[in-house]
Amino acid sequence: MTSPMKPTPSWGSPLVRAPESGAPTIVHLTAEYSPFARSGGLAEAVMGLANVQVQGGANVVVFLPLYRTVRDFAPDLAPLGRPLAVDLGFRREEVRFFREVHAPKGPKVVFVDIPSAFSRSGLYGEGGRDYADNARRFALYSRAVLDAIPRLVAGPVLVHAHDWHASLALLYLRHYAELRERFAGTPTVLTVHNGGYQGHFPPTALNDCGIPPELFTFRHAEWYGQVNFLKAGLTHADMVVTVSPNHATELRTADGGFGLHEVFLWLGNRFTGIVNGIDQNVWNPATDDQITAPYSDVDPTDKARCKAALQRSFGLPQRKRTPLFGFAGRLVKQKGLDLMLNSHLVWTLDAQFVFLGAGEPRYEQALTALARARPRHVGVQLDFTDRLEHRLMAGADMFLMPSQYEPCGLTQLRAQRYGALPIGRRVGGIADTVEDDATGFLFDAFEPAAFDRAISRALARFHDPAAWRPRMQAAMRRDFSWQRSAERYAEVYRRATDLARHRA
């Protein structure tokens, strides 16, 4: 059984009490959580999973760094207990914990306040550069959470860490004597949302982050002479998950494993893939109050009104039968910007392309130049908003996702729900969630010519209404709810619990 967590008396009553069933409280450690702090899909993925777990009857606590952005969404915070003195790497930091005064129903979100580390403008960096002390920032966060758990949670817990930022927590609780005793028998799970980001740091991070030097080996945390936070998590977790079955296969290959494929292979059946979900109440064109007009798979007629409104807002001619392609996401190489910018059809086709998102300056400048060159065909908005994303989904006929790699991807899930058929590369979660020539169009080679051929196939269907409408309706009927994913996570938790019991 998992070990009981006894609250420290000076902290008063615990935030969460164990249910009579004795089921463990699920504790998520994450660097992002919607809406408080987000830079990509991680924030929404953890939020979606935590919410559906609560709906299923679980106790769930989420620990998130107290960034400046948190105050934008939670201006009224109340302290939880007294400050803690956290020792890490021969230095001591005072850490406080807060919760919303008027917290909504759902997961209990605890904000970890370390002003020297997180009271900054960015989450991970500024001006295109990472903060120089990112290793210590997230090491402190991970260590502080482990000290807070027994003070805030009464009863057994399951520790679920997300990505490299929280990975050291799994190393600490296996190698620090007081944590090893406190968390004896506690199951641990690590979800890899994007294996391309691993937390590589120089060996000096060992002392700064309190990593025992004997763990700087290829079996634990060393990676080509650097400290690798994600590897430290992989080698210490009971179970590891990535965000789609196909991406789990890719991570086990030399081409797709980002230098960690041997570790993913070593994990064997302790490693699996579970597709992320979306909140289908939020992403539902029949009830979406952020779009021009509601429509459904039964009657998608008013999607045309949404398309006309999108064309107007981007200064494009309102042409009903002109195909409109959308793109929403970070403007980075991973998302296939090079393919789109070097596509012959994007530059010459009598169609409309709307791009929404921000990212690397070179891509922002290139898209802006494309819009200037083709003002009646291309619209660009670099200031991303939720409302614009909803309106883009509703107005687009097709959505572009020519990703270099895509662990899961949420865009293709949302786009299908809105009847905007994805044109995506057959990688990661795109391959798992888009049915070629049924709910979207897939291609293989990471080449502009292959991308253009997929666009041409999509256009052939689009210009034949008898072929297009059933494909659009089939896409809108897809079930991408978090409930199915949560059921698979519950099985992972059961396996982690069994492994932890034997480990203890």
Coordinates of C-alpha atoms in Angstrom, one line a residue:
M1 CA 0.0 0.0 0.0
T2 CA 1.1 3.6 -0.5
S3 CA 2.4 5.3 2.6
P4 CA 0.1 7.6 4.7
M5 CA 1.0 11.3 4.7
K6 CA 0.7 12.8 8.1
P7 CA 0.1 16.6 8.2
T8 CA 2.5 18.8 10.2
P9 CA 0.4 20.2 13.2
S10 CA 1.6 23.8 12.7
W11 CA 0.0 23.8 9.3
G12 CA -3.4 23.1 10.7
S13 CA -5.9 21.0 8.8
P14 CA -4.6 19.4 5.6
L15 CA -5.9 20.7 2.3
V16 CA -7.0 17.2 1.3
R17 CA -8.1 14.3 3.4
A18 CA -8.0 10.7 2.4
P19 CA -11.4 9.3 1.3
E20 CA -12.8 6.4 3.2
S21 CA -11.9 4.1 0.3
G22 CA -8.3 4.7 1.0
A23 CA -7.7 5.7 -2.6
P24 CA -4.5 7.9 -3.0
T25 CA -4.7 11.5 -3.8
I26 CA -3.3 12.2 -7.3
V27 CA -0.6 14.9 -7.0
H28 CA 0.4 16.6 -10.3
L29 CA 3.7 18.5 -10.6
T30 CA 3.7 20.7 -13.7
A31 CA 5.4 23.8 -14.9
E32 CA 2.2 24.9 -16.8
Y33 CA -1.5 24.7 -16.0
S34 CA -4.3 26.5 -17.8
P35 CA -5.3 29.3 -17.5
F36 CA -2.6 30.4 -15.0
A37 CA 0.6 29.7 -17.0
R38 CA 0.9 28.3 -20.5
S39 CA 3.2 28.4 -23.5
G40 CA 1.8 25.4 -25.4
G41 CA -0.2 22.2 -25.1
L42 CA 1.2 21.2 -21.7
A43 CA -1.0 23.6 -19.7
E44 CA -4.2 22.4 -21.3
A45 CA -3.3 18.7 -21.2
V46 CA -2.6 18.6 -17.5
M47 CA -5.7 20.7 -16.8
G48 CA -7.9 18.5 -18.9
L49 CA -6.6 15.3 -17.2
A50 CA -6.9 16.7 -13.7
N51 CA -10.4 17.9 -14.3
V52 CA -11.7 14.6 -15.6
Q53 CA -10.0 12.8 -12.7
V54 CA -12.0 15.0 -10.3
Q55 CA -15.2 14.3 -12.2
G56 CA -14.5 10.6 -11.8
G57 CA -14.3 11.0 -8.0
A58 CA -10.6 11.3 -7.4
N59 CA -8.8 13.7 -5.0
V60 CA -6.5 15.8 -7.1
V61 CA -3.9 18.4 -6.2
V62 CA -1.9 20.4 -8.7
F63 CA 1.3 22.1 -7.7
L64 CA 2.3 25.0 -10.0
P65 CA 5.1 27.7 -9.7
L66 CA 3.7 31.1 -8.7
Y67 CA 4.7 33.0 -11.8
R68 CA 3.7 36.6 -12.4
T69 CA 1.1 35.4 -14.9
V70 CA -0.8 33.6 -12.1
R71 CA -1.8 37.0 -10.7
D72 CA -3.6 37.8 -13.9
F73 CA -6.0 35.0 -13.3
A74 CA -5.9 34.6 -9.5
P75 CA -5.4 38.1 -8.0
D76 CA -6.7 37.0 -4.6
L77 CA -4.5 34.3 -3.0
A78 CA -4.4 33.0 0.6
P79 CA -1.3 31.4 2.2
L80 CA -1.3 27.7 3.1
G81 CA 0.6 27.1 6.3
R82 CA 3.8 28.7 7.3
P83 CA 6.8 29.3 5.0
L84 CA 9.2 26.3 4.6
A85 CA 12.9 26.5 4.6
V86 CA 14.1 24.3 1.7
D87 CA 17.7 23.2 1.6
L88 CA 19.1 22.5 -1.8
G89 CA 22.7 22.4 -3.1
F90 CA 24.2 24.0 0.0
R91 CA 21.7 26.9 -0.1
R92 CA 18.5 27.6 1.7
E93 CA 15.4 29.2 0.2
E94 CA 12.2 30.3 1.9
V95 CA 9.2 28.9 0.0
R96 CA 5.5 29.7 0.6
F97 CA 2.4 28.1 -0.7
F98 CA -0.8 29.8 -1.8
R99 CA -4.3 28.9 -3.0
E100 CA -7.1 31.0 -4.6
V101 CA -9.4 32.6 -2.0
H102 CA -12.4 31.7 -4.1
A103 CA -11.2 28.6 -5.8
P104 CA -13.6 27.0 -8.3
K105 CA -14.7 23.4 -8.0
G106 CA -12.3 20.9 -9.4
P107 CA -8.6 20.1 -8.8
K108 CA -7.1 21.9 -5.9
V109 CA -4.3 24.1 -7.3
V110 CA -1.4 25.0 -5.0
F111 CA 0.9 27.8 -6.1
V112 CA 4.6 27.4 -5.1
D113 CA 6.0 30.8 -4.3
I114 CA 9.7 31.2 -4.7
P115 CA 10.1 34.9 -5.7
S116 CA 13.8 34.6 -6.6
A117 CA 13.0 31.9 -9.1
F118 CA 9.6 32.7 -10.5
S119 CA 8.7 36.3 -10.1
R120 CA 9.7 37.1 -13.6
S121 CA 8.2 38.2 -16.9
G122 CA 8.6 34.8 -18.6
L123 CA 8.0 31.2 -17.7
Y124 CA 11.3 29.9 -19.1
G125 CA 13.1 32.9 -20.5
E126 CA 12.9 36.3 -22.1
G127 CA 13.8 37.8 -25.5
G128 CA 14.3 34.3 -27.0
R129 CA 16.8 33.2 -24.4
D130 CA 16.3 30.8 -21.6
Y131 CA 17.0 32.0 -18.0
A132 CA 20.5 31.0 -17.0
D133 CA 19.3 29.5 -13.7
N134 CA 16.5 27.3 -15.1
A135 CA 18.1 24.2 -13.6
R136 CA 17.9 25.5 -10.1
R137 CA 14.5 27.2 -10.5
F138 CA 12.8 23.9 -11.3
A139 CA 14.9 21.8 -9.0
L140 CA 13.8 24.1 -6.1
Y141 CA 10.2 23.8 -7.2
S142 CA 10.4 20.0 -7.3
R143 CA 12.1 19.8 -3.9
A144 CA 9.7 22.2 -2.3
V145 CA 6.6 20.3 -3.5
L146 CA 7.9 17.1 -1.9
D147 CA 8.2 18.9 1.4
A148 CA 4.7 20.4 1.1
I149 CA 2.8 17.2 0.2
P150 CA 2.8 15.6 3.7
R151 CA 1.7 18.9 5.2
L152 CA -1.2 19.5 2.7
V153 CA -2.3 16.0 1.9
A154 CA -3.5 13.4 4.5
G155 CA -3.4 9.8 3.4
P156 CA -1.6 8.1 0.5
V157 CA -0.6 9.9 -2.6
L158 CA 0.4 9.1 -6.2
V159 CA 3.0 11.5 -7.6
H160 CA 2.5 12.4 -11.3
A161 CA 5.3 14.5 -12.7
H162 CA 5.1 16.2 -16.1
D163 CA 8.1 16.8 -18.5
W164 CA 11.6 17.7 -17.5
H165 CA 10.7 20.6 -15.2
A166 CA 9.3 18.2 -12.5
S167 CA 11.5 15.2 -13.3
L168 CA 14.0 15.7 -10.4
A169 CA 11.2 15.2 -7.9
L170 CA 11.2 11.5 -8.8
L171 CA 15.0 11.3 -8.3
Y172 CA 14.8 13.1 -5.0
L173 CA 12.2 10.9 -3.4
R174 CA 14.3 7.8 -4.3
H175 CA 17.7 9.1 -3.1
Y176 CA 17.2 11.5 -0.2
A177 CA 17.0 9.5 3.0
E178 CA 14.2 11.5 4.6
L179 CA 12.1 11.5 1.4
R180 CA 12.8 7.8 0.8
E181 CA 11.3 7.0 4.2
R182 CA 8.4 9.5 3.8
F183 CA 7.4 8.3 0.4
A184 CA 8.1 4.6 0.8
G185 CA 5.7 2.7 -1.4
T186 CA 4.5 5.8 -3.2
P187 CA 3.8 5.2 -6.9
T188 CA 5.3 7.6 -9.4
V189 CA 4.4 8.4 -13.0
L190 CA 6.1 10.7 -15.5
T191 CA 4.4 12.0 -18.6
V192 CA 6.6 13.1 -21.4
H193 CA 4.6 15.7 -23.3
N194 CA 7.5 16.7 -25.6
G195 CA 10.7 14.6 -25.6
G196 CA 12.5 17.3 -27.6
Y197 CA 12.8 19.4 -24.5
Q198 CA 14.8 17.6 -21.8
G199 CA 16.5 20.1 -19.5
H200 CA 20.2 19.8 -20.5
F201 CA 22.5 21.5 -18.1
P202 CA 26.3 21.5 -17.4
P203 CA 27.8 19.3 -14.6
T204 CA 27.8 22.3 -12.3
A205 CA 24.1 21.8 -11.9
L206 CA 24.8 18.7 -9.8
N207 CA 25.8 20.9 -6.8
D208 CA 23.3 23.7 -7.5
C209 CA 20.4 21.2 -7.7
G210 CA 21.4 18.9 -4.9
I211 CA 21.8 15.9 -7.3
P212 CA 24.0 13.2 -5.6
P213 CA 27.3 13.1 -7.7
E214 CA 27.1 9.3 -7.8
L215 CA 24.0 9.6 -10.0
F216 CA 26.0 11.4 -12.7
T217 CA 26.2 8.2 -14.8
F218 CA 24.7 6.9 -18.0
R219 CA 22.3 4.8 -15.8
H220 CA 20.7 7.8 -14.1
A221 CA 21.1 11.5 -15.0
E222 CA 24.2 11.9 -17.2
W223 CA 23.7 12.4 -21.0
Y224 CA 26.8 13.1 -23.2
G225 CA 28.6 14.9 -20.4
Q226 CA 25.6 16.9 -19.3
V227 CA 22.9 16.6 -16.6
N228 CA 19.7 15.6 -18.3
F229 CA 16.6 16.3 -16.1
L230 CA 14.2 14.3 -18.2
K231 CA 16.5 11.3 -18.2
A232 CA 16.7 11.5 -14.4
G233 CA 12.9 11.3 -14.3
L234 CA 12.7 8.4 -16.8
T235 CA 15.2 6.3 -14.8
H236 CA 13.4 6.8 -11.5
A237 CA 9.7 6.7 -12.4
D238 CA 7.6 3.6 -11.9
M239 CA 5.7 4.2 -15.1
V240 CA 6.3 6.5 -18.0
V241 CA 3.6 7.8 -20.5
T242 CA 3.9 9.9 -23.6
V243 CA 1.0 11.5 -25.3
S244 CA 0.1 9.2 -28.2
P245 CA 0.8 5.5 -29.0
N246 CA 2.5 6.3 -32.2
H247 CA 4.9 8.8 -30.5
A248 CA 5.7 6.1 -28.0
T249 CA 7.0 4.0 -30.9
E250 CA 8.9 7.0 -32.4
L251 CA 10.6 7.7 -29.1
R252 CA 12.1 4.2 -29.1
T253 CA 13.9 4.8 -32.4
A254 CA 17.2 6.5 -33.1
D255 CA 15.6 9.0 -35.4
G256 CA 12.7 9.9 -33.1
G257 CA 14.1 9.5 -29.6
F258 CA 16.0 12.8 -29.3
G259 CA 19.0 10.9 -28.0
L260 CA 17.1 9.0 -25.3
H261 CA 15.8 6.1 -27.4
E262 CA 17.8 3.6 -25.5
V263 CA 16.3 4.7 -22.3
F264 CA 12.8 4.4 -23.7
L265 CA 13.6 1.0 -25.0
W266 CA 15.1 0.0 -21.5
L267 CA 11.7 1.0 -19.9
G268 CA 10.0 -1.9 -21.7
N269 CA 6.4 -2.3 -20.8
R270 CA 6.7 0.4 -18.2
F271 CA 6.4 2.9 -21.1
T272 CA 3.2 3.5 -23.0
G273 CA 1.4 6.1 -25.1
I274 CA -2.0 7.7 -24.3
V275 CA -3.6 10.2 -26.6
N276 CA -4.4 13.5 -25.0
G277 CA -8.0 14.7 -25.0
I278 CA -9.9 18.0 -25.3
D279 CA -12.8 19.5 -23.4
Q280 CA -15.6 18.8 -25.9
N281 CA -17.9 21.2 -24.0
V282 CA -15.4 24.0 -24.8
W283 CA -14.6 22.9 -28.3
N284 CA -18.1 22.4 -29.6
P285 CA -19.3 24.5 -32.6
A286 CA -23.0 23.8 -31.6
T287 CA -22.6 25.7 -28.3
D288 CA -19.5 27.9 -28.8
D289 CA -20.3 31.5 -27.9
Q290 CA -17.0 32.8 -29.3
I291 CA -17.9 32.1 -32.9
T292 CA -20.2 34.0 -35.3
A293 CA -22.9 31.3 -35.6
P294 CA -23.4 27.9 -34.1
Y295 CA -23.5 24.8 -36.3
S296 CA -23.3 21.0 -35.9
D297 CA -22.5 17.9 -37.8
V298 CA -26.3 17.4 -38.4
D299 CA -26.6 20.9 -39.9
P300 CA -23.3 22.6 -40.7
T301 CA -24.9 25.3 -42.9
D302 CA -23.8 28.2 -40.7
K303 CA -20.2 27.3 -40.9
A304 CA -20.3 29.5 -44.0
R305 CA -21.2 32.5 -41.9
C306 CA -18.2 31.8 -39.7
K307 CA -16.0 31.6 -42.8
A308 CA -17.3 34.9 -44.1
A309 CA -16.7 36.6 -40.7
L310 CA -13.1 35.2 -40.6
Q311 CA -12.5 36.5 -44.1
R312 CA -13.7 39.9 -43.1
S313 CA -11.6 40.1 -39.9
F314 CA -8.5 39.3 -41.8
G315 CA -9.2 41.6 -44.7
L316 CA -9.7 38.8 -47.2
P317 CA -12.3 38.8 -50.0
Q318 CA -15.5 37.0 -48.9
R319 CA -15.6 34.1 -51.3
K320 CA -17.7 31.2 -50.2
R321 CA -16.3 28.5 -52.5
T322 CA -12.6 29.6 -52.2
P323 CA -10.9 27.1 -50.0
L324 CA -9.6 28.6 -46.7
F325 CA -6.7 27.0 -44.9
G326 CA -6.0 27.8 -41.3
F327 CA -2.9 27.4 -39.1
A328 CA -2.7 28.1 -35.3
G329 CA 0.3 27.4 -33.2
R330 CA 3.8 28.3 -32.3
L331 CA 5.9 29.6 -35.2
V332 CA 8.8 27.2 -34.8
K333 CA 10.5 24.6 -37.1
Q334 CA 8.7 21.7 -35.3
K335 CA 5.3 23.0 -36.6
G336 CA 6.5 22.7 -40.3
L337 CA 6.9 26.4 -41.0
D338 CA 9.6 25.7 -43.5
L339 CA 7.3 23.4 -45.5
M340 CA 4.6 26.0 -45.6
L341 CA 6.9 28.9 -46.5
N342 CA 8.5 26.8 -49.3
S343 CA 5.2 25.3 -50.6
H344 CA 4.6 26.1 -54.3
L345 CA 0.8 26.0 -53.6
V346 CA 0.9 28.4 -50.7
W347 CA 2.6 31.0 -52.9
T348 CA 0.5 30.4 -56.1
L349 CA -2.9 28.8 -55.3
D350 CA -6.1 30.7 -55.7
A351 CA -7.0 30.0 -52.1
Q352 CA -6.8 31.7 -48.7
F353 CA -4.4 31.0 -45.9
V354 CA -4.8 32.4 -42.4
F355 CA -1.9 32.1 -39.9
L356 CA -2.4 32.7 -36.2
G357 CA 0.5 32.5 -33.6
A358 CA 3.8 33.9 -32.5
G359 CA 7.3 32.4 -32.3
E360 CA 10.7 32.8 -33.9
P361 CA 11.3 36.2 -35.4
R362 CA 12.4 34.7 -38.7
Y363 CA 9.1 33.0 -39.2
E364 CA 7.1 36.0 -38.1
Q365 CA 8.9 38.1 -40.6
A366 CA 8.5 35.5 -43.4
L367 CA 4.8 35.2 -42.9
T368 CA 4.3 38.9 -42.7
A369 CA 6.2 39.2 -46.0
L370 CA 4.0 36.5 -47.5
A371 CA 0.9 38.4 -46.5
R372 CA 2.3 41.6 -48.1
A373 CA 3.0 39.7 -51.3
R374 CA -0.4 38.0 -51.4
P375 CA -2.8 40.4 -49.6
R376 CA -6.0 38.9 -51.1
H377 CA -4.9 35.4 -50.3
V378 CA -2.9 35.5 -47.0
G379 CA -3.8 36.9 -43.5
V380 CA -1.5 36.8 -40.5
Q381 CA -2.2 37.6 -36.8
L382 CA 0.8 37.3 -34.5
D383 CA -1.2 38.1 -31.3
F384 CA -2.7 34.8 -30.3
T385 CA -6.0 34.8 -28.4
D386 CA -8.4 32.0 -27.5
R387 CA -11.2 33.8 -29.2
L388 CA -9.3 34.1 -32.5
E389 CA -8.4 30.4 -32.3
H390 CA -12.1 29.4 -31.9
R391 CA -13.1 31.7 -34.8
L392 CA -10.3 30.3 -37.0
M393 CA -11.4 26.7 -36.3
A394 CA -15.0 27.6 -37.2
G395 CA -14.2 29.5 -40.3
A396 CA -11.5 27.3 -41.9
D397 CA -12.2 24.6 -44.4
M398 CA -8.9 22.8 -43.7
F399 CA -6.1 23.1 -41.1
L400 CA -2.4 22.9 -41.8
M401 CA -0.3 20.6 -39.6
P402 CA 2.8 19.7 -41.5
S403 CA 4.8 19.1 -38.3
Q404 CA 8.4 17.9 -38.2
Y405 CA 7.2 15.9 -35.2
E406 CA 4.1 16.1 -33.0
P407 CA 3.9 14.1 -29.8
C408 CA 0.1 14.4 -29.7
G409 CA -1.2 17.7 -31.0
L410 CA -4.4 19.3 -29.8
T411 CA -5.0 21.4 -32.9
Q412 CA -6.0 18.5 -35.1
L413 CA -8.5 17.3 -32.5
R414 CA -10.2 20.7 -32.2
A415 CA -10.1 21.2 -36.0
Q416 CA -11.9 18.0 -36.7
R417 CA -14.6 18.9 -34.1
Y418 CA -15.2 22.1 -36.1
G419 CA -15.3 20.4 -39.5
A420 CA -11.9 21.9 -40.6
L421 CA -10.1 18.8 -42.0
P422 CA -6.4 18.6 -41.0
I423 CA -3.7 18.3 -43.6
G424 CA -1.0 16.8 -41.5
R425 CA 2.2 14.8 -41.5
R426 CA 1.8 11.2 -40.5
V427 CA 3.8 11.6 -37.2
G428 CA 3.0 11.2 -33.5
G429 CA -0.5 11.9 -32.4
I430 CA -1.5 13.2 -35.9
A431 CA -1.2 9.6 -37.2
D432 CA -3.2 8.3 -34.3
T433 CA -6.1 10.8 -34.5
V434 CA -6.6 11.7 -38.2
E435 CA -8.0 9.1 -40.7
D436 CA -6.5 9.7 -44.1
D437 CA -9.1 10.7 -46.8
A438 CA -11.8 10.2 -44.2
T439 CA -11.4 12.9 -41.5
G440 CA -8.3 14.6 -42.9
F441 CA -5.3 14.1 -45.3
L442 CA -1.9 12.7 -44.3
F443 CA 1.5 12.7 -45.9
D444 CA 4.9 11.2 -45.0
A445 CA 8.0 12.9 -46.3
F446 CA 9.1 16.2 -44.6
E447 CA 9.2 17.9 -47.9
P448 CA 7.3 20.7 -49.5
A449 CA 6.4 18.6 -52.5
A450 CA 4.8 15.9 -50.3
F451 CA 2.9 18.6 -48.4
D452 CA 1.6 20.1 -51.7
R453 CA 0.4 16.7 -52.9
A454 CA -1.6 16.3 -49.7
I455 CA -3.1 19.8 -50.3
S456 CA -4.0 18.8 -53.9
R457 CA -5.8 15.6 -52.6
A458 CA -7.7 17.7 -50.1
L459 CA -8.7 20.2 -52.8
A460 CA -10.0 17.5 -55.1
R461 CA -12.4 16.4 -52.3
F462 CA -13.3 20.0 -51.3
H463 CA -14.4 20.9 -54.8
D464 CA -16.8 17.9 -54.9
P465 CA -19.5 18.7 -52.3
A466 CA -20.8 15.1 -52.4
A467 CA -17.4 13.9 -51.3
W468 CA -16.6 16.7 -48.9
R469 CA -19.7 16.9 -46.7
P470 CA -19.6 13.3 -45.4
R471 CA -15.9 13.7 -44.6
M472 CA -16.5 16.9 -42.7
Q473 CA -19.4 15.4 -40.8
A474 CA -17.3 12.3 -39.9
A475 CA -14.6 14.5 -38.5
M476 CA -17.1 16.5 -36.4
R477 CA -18.4 13.2 -34.9
R478 CA -15.0 12.1 -33.6
D479 CA -14.8 11.5 -29.8
F480 CA -11.7 13.1 -28.4
S481 CA -13.0 13.4 -24.8
W482 CA -10.6 13.2 -21.9
Q483 CA -12.7 10.5 -20.3
R484 CA -11.2 7.8 -22.6
S485 CA -7.7 9.0 -21.9
A486 CA -8.3 9.1 -18.1
E487 CA -9.4 5.5 -18.1
R488 CA -6.1 4.5 -19.6
Y489 CA -4.2 6.6 -17.1
A490 CA -6.1 4.8 -14.3
E491 CA -4.7 1.6 -15.6
V492 CA -1.2 3.1 -15.6
Y493 CA -1.7 4.2 -12.0
R494 CA -2.7 0.7 -11.0
R495 CA 0.5 -0.7 -12.6
A496 CA 2.6 2.0 -11.0
T497 CA 1.0 1.1 -7.6
D498 CA 1.9 -2.6 -8.0
L499 CA 5.5 -1.7 -9.0
A500 CA 5.9 0.7 -6.1
R501 CA 4.5 -1.9 -3.6
H502 CA 7.2 -4.4 -4.7
R503 CA 9.9 -1.7 -4.8
A504 CA 9.1 -0.9 -1.1

